[in-house]
């Protein structure tokens, strides 16, 4: 527990300091993010905001985690590699979005292929990884009392791969308001770290380090953000959350702690058939020109951005406590 606290605090300080250096550099290099979806709540949103903040806080979080857990930790090393792979997937997406000329953009099928390859690699790595746990068997999912342990077999690998591919998208969808994705991810990582503590303390150190990374990043990403994390950050955080859950078997605590991410993903998925139906009926998609996450509709209804973010924080705090508790009693 002491190592977890130290990792979180050090990473928060280092991440906050690194932001003061990276944000001006990104601004000078014209690495900008423009808010295009939803109704802006202030004229200041017409100004470009430096992007790709994940490039400075994700690597620091990984380095701090490896230092505290030890360079020989197979769990931390594997989790770090998976996190970096998903960060590269997000980076390709960010680079493509920065290109003005559509002919020079990275094709969508290439980005999808890279993301699929990352999921397949995660599937293979998880099947061969040798992570120290209290159980003599792999692919075990701890369930709350009185259910005990559930052996999932190959279904475990499928669940882990689906989570790894969906979590990055979920975090990306939430990353539409200042401080929303970073704060929710920081809280979710704390809950998942507590849940994984009886299974593998090294994974808890990694989760705490990444949570500290998000906390330090929030100093620059809070309301009226001076930088946004970009998909390089959101995909990396999604990969980190999914990998910690997959390595510890704590899928239920992950679903609870990350409810905001899954809720936004579900809202978007439900809009797809509705949008296709309206397009088929009317011949054009005038009613749903864009498929938007729920927080954009909340803004359109007049709810101010800080209230939306605060509400998400409060809800995630309760869910984080519940996730941590279920993880501890399930192990």
mmCIF file of C-alpha atoms in Angstrom:
data_model
loop_
_atom_site.group_PDB
_atom_site.id
_atom_site.type_symbol
_atom_site.label_atom_id
_atom_site.label_comp_id
_atom_site.label_asym_id
_atom_site.label_seq_id
_atom_site.Cartn_x
_atom_site.Cartn_y
_atom_site.Cartn_z
ATOM 1 C CA UNK A 1 0.000 0.000 0.000
ATOM 2 C CA UNK A 2 2.885 2.353 0.778
ATOM 3 C CA UNK A 3 4.387 1.705 -2.671
ATOM 4 C CA UNK A 4 1.031 2.450 -4.282
ATOM 5 C CA UNK A 5 0.759 5.813 -2.496
ATOM 6 C CA UNK A 6 4.334 6.765 -3.392
ATOM 7 C CA UNK A 7 3.848 5.794 -7.048
ATOM 8 C CA UNK A 8 0.641 7.833 -7.281
ATOM 9 C CA UNK A 9 2.106 10.934 -5.631
ATOM 10 C CA UNK A 10 5.390 10.936 -7.561
ATOM 11 C CA UNK A 11 3.683 10.385 -10.867
ATOM 12 C CA UNK A 12 1.206 13.198 -10.223
ATOM 13 C CA UNK A 13 4.037 15.644 -9.504
ATOM 14 C CA UNK A 14 6.173 14.537 -12.472
ATOM 15 C CA UNK A 15 3.212 14.593 -14.845
ATOM 16 C CA UNK A 16 2.173 18.077 -13.719
ATOM 17 C CA UNK A 17 5.710 19.415 -14.180
ATOM 18 C CA UNK A 18 6.083 17.780 -17.595
ATOM 19 C CA UNK A 19 2.863 19.443 -18.736
ATOM 20 C CA UNK A 20 4.348 22.907 -18.264
ATOM 21 C CA UNK A 21 7.051 21.940 -20.772
ATOM 22 C CA UNK A 22 5.025 19.918 -23.272
ATOM 23 C CA UNK A 23 1.968 22.187 -23.685
ATOM 24 C CA UNK A 24 3.921 25.220 -25.027
ATOM 25 C CA UNK A 25 5.935 22.943 -27.323
ATOM 26 C CA UNK A 26 2.766 21.385 -28.758
ATOM 27 C CA UNK A 27 1.309 24.868 -29.244
ATOM 28 C CA UNK A 28 4.383 26.091 -31.125
ATOM 29 C CA UNK A 29 4.367 22.991 -33.327
ATOM 30 C CA UNK A 30 0.675 23.677 -34.092
ATOM 31 C CA UNK A 31 -0.408 20.301 -32.701
ATOM 32 C CA UNK A 32 -3.934 21.501 -32.046
ATOM 33 C CA UNK A 33 -7.335 20.057 -31.274
ATOM 34 C CA UNK A 34 -10.515 21.797 -32.465
ATOM 35 C CA UNK A 35 -13.903 21.117 -30.883
ATOM 36 C CA UNK A 36 -16.139 20.327 -33.798
ATOM 37 C CA UNK A 37 -18.945 18.289 -32.282
ATOM 38 C CA UNK A 38 -21.752 19.577 -30.136
ATOM 39 C CA UNK A 39 -22.664 23.148 -29.347
ATOM 40 C CA UNK A 40 -19.838 25.234 -27.883
ATOM 41 C CA UNK A 41 -20.617 26.740 -24.500
ATOM 42 C CA UNK A 42 -18.145 29.579 -24.834
ATOM 43 C CA UNK A 43 -16.484 31.571 -27.638
ATOM 44 C CA UNK A 44 -13.116 30.480 -26.228
ATOM 45 C CA UNK A 45 -13.747 27.025 -27.647
ATOM 46 C CA UNK A 46 -13.155 28.428 -31.099
ATOM 47 C CA UNK A 47 -9.481 28.753 -30.213
ATOM 48 C CA UNK A 48 -7.197 25.805 -30.919
ATOM 49 C CA UNK A 49 -6.043 23.786 -27.922
ATOM 50 C CA UNK A 50 -2.710 21.912 -27.883
ATOM 51 C CA UNK A 51 -3.268 18.183 -28.285
ATOM 52 C CA UNK A 52 -1.527 14.816 -27.827
ATOM 53 C CA UNK A 53 -1.009 15.360 -24.100
ATOM 54 C CA UNK A 54 -0.774 11.600 -23.721
ATOM 55 C CA UNK A 55 2.729 11.794 -25.162
ATOM 56 C CA UNK A 56 4.055 13.298 -21.936
ATOM 57 C CA UNK A 57 2.104 11.677 -19.107
ATOM 58 C CA UNK A 58 1.767 8.081 -20.358
ATOM 59 C CA UNK A 59 5.545 7.350 -20.684
ATOM 60 C CA UNK A 60 6.295 8.922 -17.296
ATOM 61 C CA UNK A 61 3.621 6.767 -15.654
ATOM 62 C CA UNK A 62 5.083 3.609 -17.179
ATOM 63 C CA UNK A 63 8.652 4.478 -16.134
ATOM 64 C CA UNK A 64 7.616 5.228 -12.548
ATOM 65 C CA UNK A 65 5.653 1.959 -12.373
ATOM 66 C CA UNK A 66 8.615 -0.087 -13.613
ATOM 67 C CA UNK A 67 10.912 1.605 -11.127
ATOM 68 C CA UNK A 68 8.654 0.834 -8.160
ATOM 69 C CA UNK A 69 7.618 -2.666 -9.238
ATOM 70 C CA UNK A 70 11.035 -3.676 -10.564
ATOM 71 C CA UNK A 71 12.226 -4.187 -14.120
ATOM 72 C CA UNK A 72 11.876 -7.984 -13.759
ATOM 73 C CA UNK A 73 8.139 -7.874 -13.095
ATOM 74 C CA UNK A 74 6.512 -9.802 -15.943
ATOM 75 C CA UNK A 75 3.078 -8.398 -15.112
ATOM 76 C CA UNK A 76 4.178 -4.757 -15.176
ATOM 77 C CA UNK A 77 6.410 -5.233 -18.230
ATOM 78 C CA UNK A 78 3.636 -6.918 -20.186
ATOM 79 C CA UNK A 79 1.051 -4.351 -19.126
ATOM 80 C CA UNK A 80 3.422 -1.531 -20.064
ATOM 81 C CA UNK A 81 4.034 -3.008 -23.526
ATOM 82 C CA UNK A 82 0.309 -3.419 -24.195
ATOM 83 C CA UNK A 83 -0.314 0.150 -23.000
ATOM 84 C CA UNK A 84 2.371 1.485 -25.347
ATOM 85 C CA UNK A 85 0.996 -0.516 -28.282
ATOM 86 C CA UNK A 86 -2.446 1.004 -27.822
ATOM 87 C CA UNK A 87 -0.806 4.414 -27.409
ATOM 88 C CA UNK A 88 0.770 3.945 -30.854
ATOM 89 C CA UNK A 89 -2.648 3.053 -32.278
ATOM 90 C CA UNK A 90 -4.043 6.285 -30.844
ATOM 91 C CA UNK A 91 -1.037 8.245 -32.081
ATOM 92 C CA UNK A 92 -1.699 7.100 -35.650
ATOM 93 C CA UNK A 93 -5.260 8.339 -35.281
ATOM 94 C CA UNK A 94 -4.081 11.694 -33.905
ATOM 95 C CA UNK A 95 -1.583 12.162 -36.722
ATOM 96 C CA UNK A 96 -4.262 11.353 -39.277
ATOM 97 C CA UNK A 97 -6.648 13.898 -37.745
ATOM 98 C CA UNK A 98 -3.994 16.623 -37.910
ATOM 99 C CA UNK A 99 -3.575 16.219 -41.665
ATOM 100 C CA UNK A 100 -5.688 18.755 -43.549
ATOM 101 C CA UNK A 101 -5.349 17.123 -46.970
ATOM 102 C CA UNK A 102 -7.697 14.126 -47.010
ATOM 103 C CA UNK A 103 -5.539 12.386 -49.630
ATOM 104 C CA UNK A 104 -2.658 12.292 -47.141
ATOM 105 C CA UNK A 105 -4.681 10.992 -44.218
ATOM 106 C CA UNK A 106 -3.971 7.500 -42.926
ATOM 107 C CA UNK A 107 -6.753 5.332 -44.398
ATOM 108 C CA UNK A 108 -9.399 4.149 -41.965
ATOM 109 C CA UNK A 109 -8.772 0.509 -42.858
ATOM 110 C CA UNK A 110 -5.097 0.816 -41.900
ATOM 111 C CA UNK A 111 -5.998 2.285 -38.510
ATOM 112 C CA UNK A 112 -8.559 -0.485 -37.989
ATOM 113 C CA UNK A 113 -5.980 -3.093 -39.034
ATOM 114 C CA UNK A 114 -3.437 -1.742 -36.530
ATOM 115 C CA UNK A 115 -6.042 -1.744 -33.754
ATOM 116 C CA UNK A 116 -7.056 -5.310 -34.625
ATOM 117 C CA UNK A 117 -3.396 -6.379 -34.656
ATOM 118 C CA UNK A 118 -2.986 -4.850 -31.195
ATOM 119 C CA UNK A 119 -5.986 -6.848 -29.974
ATOM 120 C CA UNK A 120 -4.619 -10.074 -31.477
ATOM 121 C CA UNK A 121 -1.212 -9.462 -29.901
ATOM 122 C CA UNK A 122 -2.928 -8.885 -26.560
ATOM 123 C CA UNK A 123 -4.811 -12.179 -27.023
ATOM 124 C CA UNK A 124 -1.584 -14.097 -27.731
ATOM 125 C CA UNK A 125 0.412 -12.404 -24.966
ATOM 126 C CA UNK A 126 -2.230 -13.021 -22.325
ATOM 127 C CA UNK A 127 -2.443 -16.690 -23.263
ATOM 128 C CA UNK A 128 1.312 -17.184 -22.791
ATOM 129 C CA UNK A 129 1.987 -14.723 -19.943
ATOM 130 C CA UNK A 130 3.201 -16.103 -16.629
ATOM 131 C CA UNK A 131 1.867 -13.664 -14.037
ATOM 132 C CA UNK A 132 2.218 -14.489 -10.362
ATOM 133 C CA UNK A 133 -1.204 -14.925 -8.700
ATOM 134 C CA UNK A 134 -2.490 -16.806 -5.617
ATOM 135 C CA UNK A 135 -4.221 -19.337 -7.879
ATOM 136 C CA UNK A 136 -2.672 -22.417 -9.479
ATOM 137 C CA UNK A 137 -4.764 -21.998 -12.622
ATOM 138 C CA UNK A 138 -5.000 -19.344 -15.313
ATOM 139 C CA UNK A 139 -8.145 -17.748 -16.709
ATOM 140 C CA UNK A 140 -9.839 -17.475 -13.308
ATOM 141 C CA UNK A 141 -12.409 -14.736 -12.624
ATOM 142 C CA UNK A 142 -12.946 -14.025 -8.897
ATOM 143 C CA UNK A 143 -16.631 -13.473 -8.146
ATOM 144 C CA UNK A 144 -18.209 -11.912 -5.036
ATOM 145 C CA UNK A 145 -19.308 -14.278 -2.239
ATOM 146 C CA UNK A 146 -20.919 -16.763 -2.264
ATOM 147 C CA UNK A 147 -20.027 -17.523 -5.899
ATOM 148 C CA UNK A 148 -16.261 -17.968 -5.468
ATOM 149 C CA UNK A 149 -13.952 -18.518 -8.452
ATOM 150 C CA UNK A 150 -15.105 -19.081 -12.034
ATOM 151 C CA UNK A 151 -12.896 -20.810 -14.610
ATOM 152 C CA UNK A 152 -13.575 -19.208 -17.994
ATOM 153 C CA UNK A 153 -11.150 -21.136 -20.212
ATOM 154 C CA UNK A 154 -10.667 -19.698 -23.704
ATOM 155 C CA UNK A 155 -13.640 -17.402 -23.156
ATOM 156 C CA UNK A 156 -11.381 -15.481 -20.778
ATOM 157 C CA UNK A 157 -9.093 -14.526 -23.676
ATOM 158 C CA UNK A 158 -12.045 -13.411 -25.781
ATOM 159 C CA UNK A 159 -13.392 -11.271 -22.926
ATOM 160 C CA UNK A 160 -9.975 -9.696 -22.384
ATOM 161 C CA UNK A 161 -9.511 -8.908 -26.083
ATOM 162 C CA UNK A 162 -12.981 -7.365 -26.426
ATOM 163 C CA UNK A 163 -12.348 -5.231 -23.333
ATOM 164 C CA UNK A 164 -8.983 -4.074 -24.669
ATOM 165 C CA UNK A 165 -10.523 -2.963 -27.971
ATOM 166 C CA UNK A 166 -13.625 -1.346 -26.469
ATOM 167 C CA UNK A 167 -12.023 0.479 -23.530
ATOM 168 C CA UNK A 168 -9.883 2.720 -25.741
ATOM 169 C CA UNK A 169 -12.947 3.734 -27.733
ATOM 170 C CA UNK A 170 -14.896 4.344 -24.526
ATOM 171 C CA UNK A 171 -12.241 6.638 -23.069
ATOM 172 C CA UNK A 172 -11.988 8.470 -26.408
ATOM 173 C CA UNK A 173 -15.740 9.119 -26.445
ATOM 174 C CA UNK A 174 -15.627 10.544 -22.915
ATOM 175 C CA UNK A 175 -12.674 12.781 -23.810
ATOM 176 C CA UNK A 176 -14.942 15.517 -25.131
ATOM 177 C CA UNK A 177 -15.094 17.807 -22.097
ATOM 178 C CA UNK A 178 -12.241 19.375 -20.168
ATOM 179 C CA UNK A 179 -11.062 17.073 -17.393
ATOM 180 C CA UNK A 180 -13.753 14.444 -17.940
ATOM 181 C CA UNK A 181 -11.793 11.481 -19.320
ATOM 182 C CA UNK A 182 -8.662 12.154 -17.269
ATOM 183 C CA UNK A 183 -10.509 12.465 -13.966
ATOM 184 C CA UNK A 184 -12.777 9.468 -14.517
ATOM 185 C CA UNK A 185 -9.807 7.347 -15.653
ATOM 186 C CA UNK A 186 -7.776 8.386 -12.590
ATOM 187 C CA UNK A 187 -10.580 7.306 -10.254
ATOM 188 C CA UNK A 188 -11.230 4.073 -12.159
ATOM 189 C CA UNK A 189 -7.535 3.169 -12.030
ATOM 190 C CA UNK A 190 -7.520 3.655 -8.251
ATOM 191 C CA UNK A 191 -10.511 1.351 -7.846
ATOM 192 C CA UNK A 192 -8.990 -1.268 -10.125
ATOM 193 C CA UNK A 193 -5.647 -1.027 -8.305
ATOM 194 C CA UNK A 194 -7.356 -1.712 -4.976
ATOM 195 C CA UNK A 195 -9.324 -4.603 -6.497
ATOM 196 C CA UNK A 196 -6.164 -6.186 -7.957
ATOM 197 C CA UNK A 197 -4.097 -5.750 -4.776
ATOM 198 C CA UNK A 198 -4.769 -9.257 -3.322
ATOM 199 C CA UNK A 199 -4.124 -10.869 -6.726
ATOM 200 C CA UNK A 200 -0.985 -9.090 -7.910
ATOM 201 C CA UNK A 201 0.420 -6.127 -5.996
ATOM 202 C CA UNK A 202 2.686 -5.225 -8.935
ATOM 203 C CA UNK A 203 -0.347 -4.522 -11.112
ATOM 204 C CA UNK A 204 -1.707 -2.309 -8.337
ATOM 205 C CA UNK A 205 1.506 -0.283 -8.424
ATOM 206 C CA UNK A 206 1.145 0.098 -12.191
ATOM 207 C CA UNK A 207 -2.483 1.193 -11.859
ATOM 208 C CA UNK A 208 -1.635 3.694 -9.125
ATOM 209 C CA UNK A 209 1.177 5.111 -11.229
ATOM 210 C CA UNK A 210 -1.116 5.612 -14.220
ATOM 211 C CA UNK A 211 -3.738 7.152 -11.930
ATOM 212 C CA UNK A 212 -1.128 9.599 -10.690
ATOM 213 C CA UNK A 213 -0.317 10.362 -14.319
ATOM 214 C CA UNK A 214 -3.928 11.308 -14.981
ATOM 215 C CA UNK A 215 -4.080 13.382 -11.801
ATOM 216 C CA UNK A 216 -1.028 15.417 -12.786
ATOM 217 C CA UNK A 217 -2.399 15.793 -16.305
ATOM 218 C CA UNK A 218 -5.635 17.238 -14.885
ATOM 219 C CA UNK A 219 -3.697 20.300 -13.729
ATOM 220 C CA UNK A 220 -3.473 21.234 -17.410
ATOM 221 C CA UNK A 221 -6.655 19.546 -18.653
ATOM 222 C CA UNK A 222 -9.147 20.948 -16.133
ATOM 223 C CA UNK A 223 -11.908 23.332 -17.270
ATOM 224 C CA UNK A 224 -10.524 25.746 -19.867
ATOM 225 C CA UNK A 225 -7.884 23.158 -20.688
ATOM 226 C CA UNK A 226 -4.442 24.205 -21.851
ATOM 227 C CA UNK A 227 -3.945 20.776 -23.488
ATOM 228 C CA UNK A 228 -5.991 17.667 -24.288
ATOM 229 C CA UNK A 229 -4.762 14.081 -24.100
ATOM 230 C CA UNK A 230 -5.708 13.103 -27.642
ATOM 231 C CA UNK A 231 -6.281 9.541 -28.735
ATOM 232 C CA UNK A 232 -2.710 8.638 -27.891
ATOM 233 C CA UNK A 233 -3.694 9.192 -24.258
ATOM 234 C CA UNK A 234 -7.226 7.794 -24.343
ATOM 235 C CA UNK A 235 -6.262 4.582 -26.153
ATOM 236 C CA UNK A 236 -3.313 4.063 -23.793
ATOM 237 C CA UNK A 237 -5.513 4.529 -20.711
ATOM 238 C CA UNK A 238 -8.105 2.161 -22.144
ATOM 239 C CA UNK A 239 -5.403 -0.421 -22.802
ATOM 240 C CA UNK A 240 -4.003 -0.009 -19.284
ATOM 241 C CA UNK A 241 -7.426 -0.467 -17.650
ATOM 242 C CA UNK A 242 -8.239 -3.533 -19.741
ATOM 243 C CA UNK A 243 -4.825 -5.120 -19.180
ATOM 244 C CA UNK A 244 -4.931 -4.703 -15.384
ATOM 245 C CA UNK A 245 -8.375 -6.313 -15.339
ATOM 246 C CA UNK A 246 -7.318 -9.124 -17.679
ATOM 247 C CA UNK A 247 -4.144 -9.945 -15.746
ATOM 248 C CA UNK A 248 -5.950 -10.034 -12.390
ATOM 249 C CA UNK A 249 -9.310 -11.423 -13.500
ATOM 250 C CA UNK A 250 -11.079 -8.371 -12.065
ATOM 251 C CA UNK A 251 -13.511 -7.873 -14.942
ATOM 252 C CA UNK A 252 -16.494 -7.125 -12.700
ATOM 253 C CA UNK A 253 -14.683 -4.350 -10.758
ATOM 254 C CA UNK A 254 -13.510 -2.942 -14.094
ATOM 255 C CA UNK A 255 -17.064 -2.860 -15.456
ATOM 256 C CA UNK A 256 -18.211 -1.053 -12.318
ATOM 257 C CA UNK A 257 -15.340 1.444 -12.041
ATOM 258 C CA UNK A 258 -15.448 2.202 -15.782
ATOM 259 C CA UNK A 259 -19.244 2.501 -15.990
ATOM 260 C CA UNK A 260 -19.017 6.031 -17.425
ATOM 261 C CA UNK A 261 -16.885 4.783 -20.330
ATOM 262 C CA UNK A 262 -19.147 1.810 -21.055
ATOM 263 C CA UNK A 263 -22.266 3.972 -20.748
ATOM 264 C CA UNK A 264 -20.990 6.407 -23.375
ATOM 265 C CA UNK A 265 -20.015 3.501 -25.618
ATOM 266 C CA UNK A 266 -23.470 1.960 -25.217
ATOM 267 C CA UNK A 267 -25.192 5.269 -26.027
ATOM 268 C CA UNK A 268 -23.204 5.556 -29.256
ATOM 269 C CA UNK A 269 -23.832 1.921 -30.240
ATOM 270 C CA UNK A 270 -27.588 2.311 -29.712
ATOM 271 C CA UNK A 271 -27.631 5.356 -31.984
ATOM 272 C CA UNK A 272 -26.162 3.423 -34.922
ATOM 273 C CA UNK A 273 -29.230 1.284 -35.825
ATOM 274 C CA UNK A 274 -31.539 4.249 -35.162
ATOM 275 C CA UNK A 275 -29.487 6.423 -37.478
ATOM 276 C CA UNK A 276 -29.427 3.735 -40.181
ATOM 277 C CA UNK A 277 -33.192 3.247 -39.894
ATOM 278 C CA UNK A 278 -33.904 6.967 -40.277
ATOM 279 C CA UNK A 279 -31.567 7.143 -43.243
ATOM 280 C CA UNK A 280 -33.362 4.221 -44.873
ATOM 281 C CA UNK A 281 -36.800 5.758 -44.256
ATOM 282 C CA UNK A 282 -36.051 9.350 -45.247
ATOM 283 C CA UNK A 283 -33.279 8.706 -47.732
ATOM 284 C CA UNK A 284 -31.003 11.074 -45.853
ATOM 285 C CA UNK A 285 -29.740 11.307 -42.302
ATOM 286 C CA UNK A 286 -30.928 14.794 -41.447
ATOM 287 C CA UNK A 287 -32.160 14.045 -37.930
ATOM 288 C CA UNK A 288 -28.903 12.425 -36.810
ATOM 289 C CA UNK A 289 -26.111 14.056 -38.738
ATOM 290 C CA UNK A 290 -23.606 12.832 -36.174
ATOM 291 C CA UNK A 291 -23.654 10.040 -33.633
ATOM 292 C CA UNK A 292 -22.716 11.773 -30.387
ATOM 293 C CA UNK A 293 -21.927 10.673 -26.813
ATOM 294 C CA UNK A 294 -24.446 11.534 -24.115
ATOM 295 C CA UNK A 295 -22.435 14.403 -22.613
ATOM 296 C CA UNK A 296 -22.792 16.351 -25.878
ATOM 297 C CA UNK A 297 -26.569 16.134 -25.571
ATOM 298 C CA UNK A 298 -26.341 17.305 -21.966
ATOM 299 C CA UNK A 299 -24.490 20.395 -23.195
ATOM 300 C CA UNK A 300 -27.077 20.953 -25.914
ATOM 301 C CA UNK A 301 -29.770 20.842 -23.221
ATOM 302 C CA UNK A 302 -28.056 23.722 -21.458
ATOM 303 C CA UNK A 303 -26.185 21.934 -18.665
ATOM 304 C CA UNK A 304 -22.849 23.634 -18.106
ATOM 305 C CA UNK A 305 -19.672 21.686 -18.698
ATOM 306 C CA UNK A 306 -18.274 21.890 -15.116
ATOM 307 C CA UNK A 307 -21.541 20.451 -13.736
ATOM 308 C CA UNK A 308 -21.424 17.527 -16.156
ATOM 309 C CA UNK A 309 -17.825 16.768 -15.219
ATOM 310 C CA UNK A 310 -18.520 17.128 -11.485
ATOM 311 C CA UNK A 311 -21.501 14.780 -11.761
ATOM 312 C CA UNK A 312 -19.368 12.191 -13.549
ATOM 313 C CA UNK A 313 -16.704 12.515 -10.842
ATOM 314 C CA UNK A 314 -19.210 12.016 -8.014
ATOM 315 C CA UNK A 315 -20.768 8.985 -9.676
ATOM 316 C CA UNK A 316 -17.359 7.458 -10.430
ATOM 317 C CA UNK A 317 -16.212 8.004 -6.826
ATOM 318 C CA UNK A 318 -19.056 5.826 -5.531
ATOM 319 C CA UNK A 319 -18.483 3.247 -8.259
ATOM 320 C CA UNK A 320 -14.740 3.198 -7.526
ATOM 321 C CA UNK A 321 -15.339 2.441 -3.844
ATOM 322 C CA UNK A 322 -17.777 -0.317 -4.803
ATOM 323 C CA UNK A 323 -15.341 -1.782 -7.354
ATOM 324 C CA UNK A 324 -12.472 -1.792 -4.867
ATOM 325 C CA UNK A 325 -14.629 -3.414 -2.192
ATOM 326 C CA UNK A 326 -15.896 -6.141 -4.540
ATOM 327 C CA UNK A 327 -12.346 -6.861 -5.647
ATOM 328 C CA UNK A 328 -11.121 -7.260 -2.075
ATOM 329 C CA UNK A 329 -13.962 -9.548 -0.970
ATOM 330 C CA UNK A 330 -13.817 -11.596 -4.187
ATOM 331 C CA UNK A 331 -10.107 -12.451 -4.066
#
